[in-house]
Structure formats: structure tokens, C-alpha cells
Amino acid sequence: MATVQIVGSVLREPTREAAREPPPEPGNGFRRLSARLRALHPDDSSSARTEIHLLFDQLISENYSEGDGVAPEDVSALLVHACRLVPLNQNHLVSKVSQLIHHLLNRLQVIVDEQNLDFLLAYTISAIQQCSPWTHMAILQALAALVYCNGSKCQKYLPDLVGKTGLLIKLSDPAQSDPEVRRAAVHCMANLCLSVPGHPYLDEPYQSICFQTFLTTLQSPKLSDMDDITFCMLLQNALKGIQSLLNSGKMKLTQTEELGALLAVLKKAMFHGLPGLNIEIPTVLYPTPLPQYDGPPPSRPQPSESCASRPPVNKKKKAKVKPKKTQEGEEEDEEANGEIEAAPTTGRVHLHKGNTQCRSSPGVQSLPLDGSGAAGKDRVSSPCSSSSWKRVSSSESDYSDAEGGMQSKMRSYQAKVRQGALACFLSTIKSIEKKVLYGYWSAFVPDTPELGSPQSVSLMTLTLKDPSPKTRACALQVLSAILEGSKQFLCVAEDTSAHRRAFTPLSVMIASSIRELHRCLLLALVAESSSQTLTQIIKCLANLVSNAPYNRLKLSLLTKVWNQIKPYIRHKDVNVRVSSLTLLGAIVSTHAPLPEVQLLLQQPCSSGLSNSSSATPHPSLPDWWKKAPSGTSQEETTVNSPRGSSEPCWLIRLCISIVVLPKEDSCSGSEAGSAAGSTYEPSPMRLEALQVLAHLARGYFSMAQVYLMELGEVICKCMGEADPSIQLHGAKLLEELGTGLIQQYKPDSTIAPDQRVPVLLVVTFWTMMLNGPLPRALQNSEHPTLQASACDALSSILPEAFSILPNDRQILCITMLLGLNDNKNRLVKAATSRALGVYVLFPCLRQDVVFVADTANAVLRSLQDKSPNVRAKAAWSLGNLTDALIINMETPDPSFQEEFSGLLLLKMLRSAIEASKDKDKVKSNAVRALGNLLHFLQPSHIEKPRFTEIIEESIQALISTVLVEAAMKVRWNACYALGNVFKNPALPLEQRQVKKTRDSREQQPQDQKN
């Protein structure tokens, strides 16, 4: 008691010298108050309670920051001591110490250590059990702060907290009288479910209990005594809890009812508070290919079809009212977009063509979105109406400032619920199989409505109508996740022929959904003003384009996307520009070559800009992508110039400009990813442009070949830069160009000889590559991925051109590959083994006994590698090498067969036998090599005793492969190899071997389903 009185007297005496003292160092206030608190001892007197109250208040009111230098163990020790000073029968002090726990842990970002956590958890649990109900709110807040990221250390207390009769289960029950306590209990459970990598997670029974509690919370309607903001926070906490359970990876949604119930509440929460929507969602969503209707709209007269086909006149007038523009630097709440109210609508959302007004002026750029997501600058006010359900107030006196502030706050909380539901849905998508997810396709993806019928709500409803840019971006992320990898599901779509059946086939329904997705996303693209959301729209379009089967759909879908996206290549935001190039890359790579895309690529560069100018981020588009090569002034090239109309492919010219030409000042804003002082476009832009060029070289080589030498210069420039990523993409482009040239000269090529790139030009191209930075890339041991890509590029030389290359360049290629085959990196070794397998079939090399022998020894070494990928590439190369041996047998000159080493043949046979016992990827080529080797064996080899046993083993290995359970390709190759065995009349096949071989070949087609 004396201690308390002394400390109290010190507190009550003012110190005159304090004003002359230097400012306190960070953390000094905490340490001073902590020392005074630690000096106190438990005392039930009135003065002691007053002193403790005062110290708690000072600790709470102290100005803390995260970097104050306060050690976490000091905070934990202080809280333990504070709890020891407060008996549980002192309700006010218990409430105050709970506030202290909550404040210090949150403000200083402290995670309590296990020993102190054990005491504090026991204290707070006892406090909930013994203290008055009015203290429960503060105690639960403290408990939530304690268990945050500490769920793995709370195992001992889980039965008391989230057991079937646990405290949190009782307090979170919908029958709980205090809504704030219920919300705080759900918040505690959500924090408890938060997983920490590397630590044990909740046991399965507790996961199920928490999941059911969260699900029940989301399914329960708002009670009359609960205010709207508290209800929003309750929903947010429940959604965070489910998301944490799903993100842990331990929770599996295997039951249809369980998954259906979750998807139903998520769909309901996605539209929570969205103005103009009042929908009824069934309790459970069931997987079905048929559309699920969202319940009947409220009873009201339906407008006639003629009226529904156009917006009302008064809305058109309101669309012309210009709202007050936001001044630069003015902070707005993210969800409060001017003076916007919800117009009363039916439960359906009308999304008919032509009825959606643009949300923003195309000439006005959007403000950046605050990264925190809590508050930031919203979209710039626009003379266009947001959409048909929004109503812009013409007067600022429609409601008071207090009412406006509450409405703004309300909209913000409702938007956070929608964002939480979408984030939770994203976690759900990642935790279930795609084939399960696509059973619920019609519940979340729009379909083309029947004539006169309204559009059902879907993710596109949020994308088109949600006032919050962050919510729109979240909805697009979810839609992208659904579309990603959906090629197998969407490939059944087909609408090229007229539908004349009594029922609607699934193929027609999916095709209709794809068309509607295109329409809605393009509407969103035109209307969007937020750069971040715009990026998500374009990424979503790219996912759709990559997975949709355009070869089975009616024309014009890609044309509309193409014409709409072209202006955004000049957007001020670099992320929008990058995603625009990604979308163009997706268009030119999907089902290439498509006739529709071929026509689009041949359009003049100005085509499509005039009719899509409403979506153009800049009112006037400069001639950026038509910059002429060095020596031509920029003034000589204009949009209407002859060169503009005769350019073979404007997209290739655009990508070359992005990669090699200096950036323009007009699009230098928001240059994320560009090095300081860099004169070029940001690195992501250049990488994406190189990828588009690679896609064009792969799918539309007839257009790319016109720019062959210019692209060669681009590759040399890229591979000579310091950035490994740029070098890597340059090597990838070189590989695609080389592959395109090889395809032109294949025997089965349909390209007319006069349309092919001349061989001499190909020689010039590869001479430029080999005299440039390609050899340096092959020797760049610091970047093995680049080395591997350079090996792949080197293997794409046209054989006809290789034979004409200067002799020193040929030797350079061969020496490089043989040297890199002993590289320790498996990527490089695999790429080198494959490249040698390509070279060994070159006409000018396959009859070179020394090169074939060197290649054989290199491949045999790779077959012993530990990496399955290296062994698979080596086995493929061994198969190619033995193909070369068979081709050499057909030449009149027998010198090759005579000079080839018999000892090397023996080694090849033994390695192929061992490889035939490996994995299927290795085995399929090993048996091919065995068949070729047995076919190649000369009488001079067969006569030697050491070959007798190896021949027997080889035949037995082939027979075993045919009869064993393996992939169809493996068994087929083994059968083909056995056929090669019979082509060698010198082999001394016994009658029993012949019979066994024939029996195995006859049994093969009977066993295979193929």
C-alpha cells in the first residue's frame, strides 16, 4: 500500500522542470508507465483500484507506433502483471484491463508468446464466465487480439472456446441478446481459425463446428434490435472465418449439401446492400446445367416489351446532369461516389443491349485507388450516368450532412461485405475441383436472357453496377478464377448452326453464356474509369479468350474484342497497357490460325479506332506504333500515309516499337517496373510485347516472315541486354521463328515454294544470330534457364540452312552443344540432349561417323542422370539417333555401317534395355531405339559371341513391354520395334522367339481399348 501511495504522490505533484527536458525517446513513455505498474501489488482497497485505473488509462492513451522499440516480451509481461492486479470480481477493472490488452496488442502489432498466452487465455475465459454480461464485449475484444495468429498455441483451450458447448459457440448463437457481443464472438472465432504456415491447425471436429457457426451466421436474417453497421461487421467476420478455414488447405468441401449451402450464402452476401437489388437466394444451390432463378421479383406491374427495350426519358435527362467535380487531392470514401442513391427496381437486373450508359467520360483519366482498400479516391465524376439504376441528385440539400455521412459509412460497410464474400468465394474456387465448380456455372455466370425476360443476377451484375471499384475488381478476379482452366468445359460450346430442336442442348447454352460474357465485359470495358478495375476487366477478357472455342462459335466475337481493346494500348496506366497486350496475345494464340484473326491482323493500324473512340482513353491517338526504322523521320509516317495502309501487320510493328524504341512522354505515367532513368518502355510492357511476337510467329508465321530480319535485330538487341528476363524472351522468340521456318520446309507443308522464306535468307538470319549474342547466352552459367532456352533456340535451325552455314559456325553450334551436355544443371542438360537429338537427323551430320559417335556417348551419359526429365529427353534423342542409323542403311555407300563402332552399339543396346524398365516417358523411346538397333545390326556384329546374349535380352525386353500394363504409346512403340526386328534377316531368331513375338503382337490390339 505504501508503494501505491508513493507512486500516487509522484503522479499528483507537478514538476516545473519538465518543460526544459528534451523530448522523450520512442518507447520511454511505455517503459516509464510499465515500471510504475510493475511496482504495484494486488490490493483491494479503493485507492489502489483508483491508481490502477489511472495507470491503465495512461497506458491506453499513450501515443504508440509500431516501431517504438518496445519489445514484444515486455508487452506480454506487462499484460500478465496487469491481469494479476485485477481480481475477477472487479467488473470495471476487468473491462479496463481487457481494453488495455486489445489496445496494446493491436497498436504495437504484438503476438503473445506461448507461456504468457497460456495465462492470459485462462484469465479471459474465466472473466467471461464470472463477470457481468456488460463486460463481455471488452473481454471478447481482448480475446480476439490474443488468439490472432496464435490458434496453434490454443489447443488446450479449444474445448472451452469452440467445443460443442464452448463460450464462443454460445455467445455467437443467433439467439444472443446483445448483437455486439455476438459479433465480437464471431470475430474471436475468425481470428482463432487464422492459419500460420508451419504450425499445426485446428483439429477436424473444431473446424466443422466453426464452419457451421459461420455458415449459420451468414444464413441468419438481421434481427430488429441489430443496427445495419453491426450486421455488416458480423457478416464480414463470418466470411473471414470461412476464408481462413479454406485457406488453411485442411478443410475439404466434399458434401454437395455443404458446398451448396456455402455457395448460396456467398451469392447472397455478394449482393448485400447493392442499390436497386432485392433478391431471394435459395438456402442451397445444387449443381445443374440449367439456369437457377433467383426467386420471383416483388409484385409490381411488368413494363411492356417495347418500354423495356429502351431507358425511360427522365433517366436520359438525368444522365446529362454534370455532378460536381472532385478537386485534386481531395480524399473521398471509396464507396461513397458523389450523391448517388438507389432507384427502386425489381429483383431482376436489366442488362439488355444498349441500355447500359457509360460510367465515365472516356477522356478523363481515373484516380489511383488507395492500396489499403479501406479508403481511397473514387472514380472521377463523369457527365455520363453511372447506369440505369443510379440517380444523381441535382441538389446537395436533399439530406443533411449527418445523414449523408451515415449513408456514406453504410455504403462503405456494405461494400466490404460484398468484397469479403467475393474473397471467400475465390478461396472456395481454389479449394474444390474444377469439374465440381462448373456444376454451379449458371448460378454465377450470366446467360443470354430470352426475349423480353430480365437478366438473372451474376458476377457480371457486380462488375457492371457496383459503385465500388474495389468490389468490381474483386468480382472480376473471381470470374477470372472460374474461367481459368475452363477450356475442357467450354470446348463443348457450339452455335455455328441454327438451333431448331425442341430442347436446348448444353452446347448451345454454354455458347450463349460465352456470348453474354463477351457482351457484358465489353460493356464494362467502355464504362470503367478506375485503372485497377480496368486492368482486371482486360485480364478477365484474356482468360475468356484463351479458353473459349472460337472455331465452334459464330464470327464477330473476337472482332468486337479486338476493336475495343486497341485504344487501351495507349492508356496512361502501365498495368492497363500490359494487360491490353496480354489480351491481344491471347487473341492471336487461341486456336491459331483463325481466319477471323487473320483478317484483323491485316487491317490498317487506324482501323477500328474511329468506331470505338468512345472507349479511347486519349481523345486523339498519336502514330505511336508506326514509328519508322532508323533513318526515317517520324513526320513521314501519318495515319493516312500509304505506308500505314500497306503495313503487312500493324501488331508486329507495334510490338517491335515497344521493345526497341524509346518510350514517349505521353504514356510515362505510372511506370511500374521500369528502371530509374530507363529510356525504354517498362520491362513488363516489353516482355509482353515479346510474348505477343512469339505467339504471332507460332500461329501466323506467314505474317511474321515479312519481318524476319527486323525481328532478328530485335532478338539480337534483347539478348544483348543486361536483364535476364528480356534475354530469355528474346531466345523464346528466336525458337518460335526457327520452328516456323522448319514447318515451311517440311515435306507435308502446304505452303507453296514461292511463298516460303528463301533458304539463303534463312542462312543470313542464322548467321546474324550466331555472330550476335546467342553464343554468349549459351555460355551464361549464371542464368541456366537462359542457357536452356538458347539451346532450344539453337535446335530450331533449318537443316537446309545449317548445311550452308559457314564451317566455323557449324563447328561452333556442335561444340557448344556437346560441351553443355555435361552441365550440372538439369534444365541445361535436358535441353542439350534434345538439341543433339535434333542435330543427329540433319542430312549433313547424320553420315558423319565421328559426330554420331560423340552424340551417342553424350546421350548415353544423360540416360544415367537422376532427373526423369533429362532421361526422357536423352531417350528421345537416342531414338532419333537410331532413326539416323536406319536412314544411313538405305544409302548405297556402306562405309558408315562399316566404320561405326560395334562396342558403341553394344553400349547403346545395354542402355536401351535398362531404359525400357524406366518410366513411361523414357520407356516409349527406349523401345523405339531397341527396335532400330536390332534392325541396324550387321552380320559382322551378330557373329560375335558378345552380341548373342544382348540380342536375346533386347527381344525379351520388347516382348515384356508389349505384355506389361503400360501407356498405349509405350506398347505401340514396342510392337513397332518388334516389327523392325523382323526386317533384319541376319538375326538368328529361333522358332520359339518368333512364335512368342507374334503372339505378343496379336494380343496387343485385343488388350487395348484404343
PDB file of C-alpha atoms in Angstrom, residues 215 218-219 235 239 242 258-274 277-286 288 290-296 347-349 414-415 417-426 428-429 437 439-447 454-462 466 471 475 478 482:
ATOM      1  CA  LEU A 215     -22.497 -20.655 -42.055  1.00  0.00           C
ATOM      2  CA  LEU A 218     -24.425 -15.907 -42.735  1.00  0.00           C
ATOM      3  CA  GLN A 219     -27.778 -17.653 -43.181  1.00  0.00           C
ATOM      4  CA  LEU A 235     -21.126 -10.831 -41.837  1.00  0.00           C
ATOM      5  CA  LEU A 239     -16.800 -14.516 -44.120  1.00  0.00           C
ATOM      6  CA  ILE A 242     -14.709 -19.307 -43.587  1.00  0.00           C
ATOM      7  CA  GLU A 258     -22.355 -28.341 -47.536  1.00  0.00           C
ATOM      8  CA  LEU A 259     -20.856 -26.787 -50.663  1.00  0.00           C
ATOM      9  CA  GLY A 260     -24.272 -25.784 -51.990  1.00  0.00           C
ATOM     10  CA  ALA A 261     -25.176 -24.084 -48.708  1.00  0.00           C
ATOM     11  CA  LEU A 262     -21.873 -22.185 -48.696  1.00  0.00           C
ATOM     12  CA  LEU A 263     -22.253 -21.028 -52.310  1.00  0.00           C
ATOM     13  CA  ALA A 264     -25.820 -19.918 -51.579  1.00  0.00           C
ATOM     14  CA  VAL A 265     -24.793 -17.674 -48.663  1.00  0.00           C
ATOM     15  CA  LEU A 266     -21.831 -16.354 -50.622  1.00  0.00           C
ATOM     16  CA  LYS A 267     -24.056 -15.410 -53.532  1.00  0.00           C
ATOM     17  CA  LYS A 268     -26.438 -13.709 -51.122  1.00  0.00           C
ATOM     18  CA  ALA A 269     -23.592 -11.798 -49.438  1.00  0.00           C
ATOM     19  CA  MET A 270     -22.104 -10.780 -52.813  1.00  0.00           C
ATOM     20  CA  PHE A 271     -25.105  -8.551 -53.428  1.00  0.00           C
ATOM     21  CA  HIS A 272     -25.540  -7.344 -49.836  1.00  0.00           C
ATOM     22  CA  GLY A 273     -26.605  -3.721 -49.881  1.00  0.00           C
ATOM     23  CA  LEU A 274     -26.172  -3.318 -53.625  1.00  0.00           C
ATOM     24  CA  LEU A 277     -31.356  -5.196 -55.832  1.00  0.00           C
ATOM     25  CA  ASN A 278     -33.640  -7.179 -53.589  1.00  0.00           C
ATOM     26  CA  ILE A 279     -33.205 -10.841 -54.439  1.00  0.00           C
ATOM     27  CA  GLU A 280     -34.115 -14.105 -52.799  1.00  0.00           C
ATOM     28  CA  ILE A 281     -31.427 -16.816 -52.877  1.00  0.00           C
ATOM     29  CA  PRO A 282     -32.335 -20.455 -52.136  1.00  0.00           C
ATOM     30  CA  THR A 283     -30.841 -21.963 -48.979  1.00  0.00           C
ATOM     31  CA  VAL A 284     -28.800 -24.450 -51.005  1.00  0.00           C
ATOM     32  CA  LEU A 285     -27.507 -24.260 -54.569  1.00  0.00           C
ATOM     33  CA  TYR A 286     -27.426 -27.582 -56.377  1.00  0.00           C
ATOM     34  CA  THR A 288     -27.123 -28.325 -62.512  1.00  0.00           C
ATOM     35  CA  LEU A 290     -29.863 -25.456 -66.127  1.00  0.00           C
ATOM     36  CA  PRO A 291     -30.194 -21.818 -65.073  1.00  0.00           C
ATOM     37  CA  GLN A 292     -31.290 -21.284 -61.458  1.00  0.00           C
ATOM     38  CA  TYR A 293     -33.663 -18.420 -60.976  1.00  0.00           C
ATOM     39  CA  ASP A 294     -33.193 -16.111 -58.050  1.00  0.00           C
ATOM     40  CA  GLY A 295     -36.799 -16.073 -56.944  1.00  0.00           C
ATOM     41  CA  PRO A 296     -39.703 -14.001 -58.213  1.00  0.00           C
ATOM     42  CA  GLY A 347     -35.413  -8.202 -58.098  1.00  0.00           C
ATOM     43  CA  ARG A 348     -34.017  -8.690 -61.616  1.00  0.00           C
ATOM     44  CA  VAL A 349     -31.289  -6.648 -63.199  1.00  0.00           C
ATOM     45  CA  GLN A 414     -21.941  -2.926 -47.261  1.00  0.00           C
ATOM     46  CA  ALA A 415     -19.247  -2.821 -49.951  1.00  0.00           C
ATOM     47  CA  VAL A 417     -19.304  -7.323 -47.032  1.00  0.00           C
ATOM     48  CA  ARG A 418     -19.524  -7.819 -50.796  1.00  0.00           C
ATOM     49  CA  GLN A 419     -15.737  -7.767 -51.064  1.00  0.00           C
ATOM     50  CA  GLY A 420     -15.423 -10.269 -48.210  1.00  0.00           C
ATOM     51  CA  ALA A 421     -17.931 -12.588 -49.879  1.00  0.00           C
ATOM     52  CA  LEU A 422     -16.040 -12.417 -53.166  1.00  0.00           C
ATOM     53  CA  ALA A 423     -12.700 -13.076 -51.432  1.00  0.00           C
ATOM     54  CA  CYS A 424     -14.257 -16.058 -49.672  1.00  0.00           C
ATOM     55  CA  PHE A 425     -15.675 -17.326 -52.981  1.00  0.00           C
ATOM     56  CA  LEU A 426     -12.193 -17.056 -54.506  1.00  0.00           C
ATOM     57  CA  THR A 428     -13.713 -21.687 -52.299  1.00  0.00           C
ATOM     58  CA  ILE A 429     -12.866 -21.942 -56.004  1.00  0.00           C
ATOM     59  CA  LEU A 437     -17.284 -25.909 -59.704  1.00  0.00           C
ATOM     60  CA  GLY A 439     -21.815 -27.657 -61.969  1.00  0.00           C
ATOM     61  CA  TYR A 440     -22.663 -24.241 -60.484  1.00  0.00           C
ATOM     62  CA  TRP A 441     -21.737 -22.308 -63.644  1.00  0.00           C
ATOM     63  CA  SER A 442     -25.229 -20.973 -64.287  1.00  0.00           C
ATOM     64  CA  ALA A 443     -25.533 -19.612 -60.734  1.00  0.00           C
ATOM     65  CA  PHE A 444     -22.647 -17.168 -61.146  1.00  0.00           C
ATOM     66  CA  VAL A 445     -22.038 -16.675 -64.882  1.00  0.00           C
ATOM     67  CA  PRO A 446     -24.605 -14.773 -66.979  1.00  0.00           C
ATOM     68  CA  ASP A 447     -26.572 -16.297 -69.810  1.00  0.00           C
ATOM     69  CA  PRO A 454     -34.876  -9.963 -67.367  1.00  0.00           C
ATOM     70  CA  GLN A 455     -31.251 -10.913 -66.742  1.00  0.00           C
ATOM     71  CA  SER A 456     -30.601 -13.020 -63.647  1.00  0.00           C
ATOM     72  CA  VAL A 457     -28.006 -11.683 -61.226  1.00  0.00           C
ATOM     73  CA  SER A 458     -24.446 -12.920 -61.626  1.00  0.00           C
ATOM     74  CA  LEU A 459     -20.872 -11.805 -61.151  1.00  0.00           C
ATOM     75  CA  MET A 460     -21.329  -9.532 -64.150  1.00  0.00           C
ATOM     76  CA  THR A 461     -24.097  -7.694 -62.275  1.00  0.00           C
ATOM     77  CA  LEU A 462     -21.489  -6.557 -59.752  1.00  0.00           C
ATOM     78  CA  ASP A 466     -21.452  -1.929 -58.167  1.00  0.00           C
ATOM     79  CA  THR A 471     -15.780  -4.602 -55.392  1.00  0.00           C
ATOM     80  CA  ALA A 475     -15.879  -9.750 -58.859  1.00  0.00           C
ATOM     81  CA  VAL A 478     -13.497 -14.369 -59.121  1.00  0.00           C
ATOM     82  CA  ILE A 482     -13.695 -19.541 -62.798  1.00  0.00           C
TER      83      ILE A 482
END
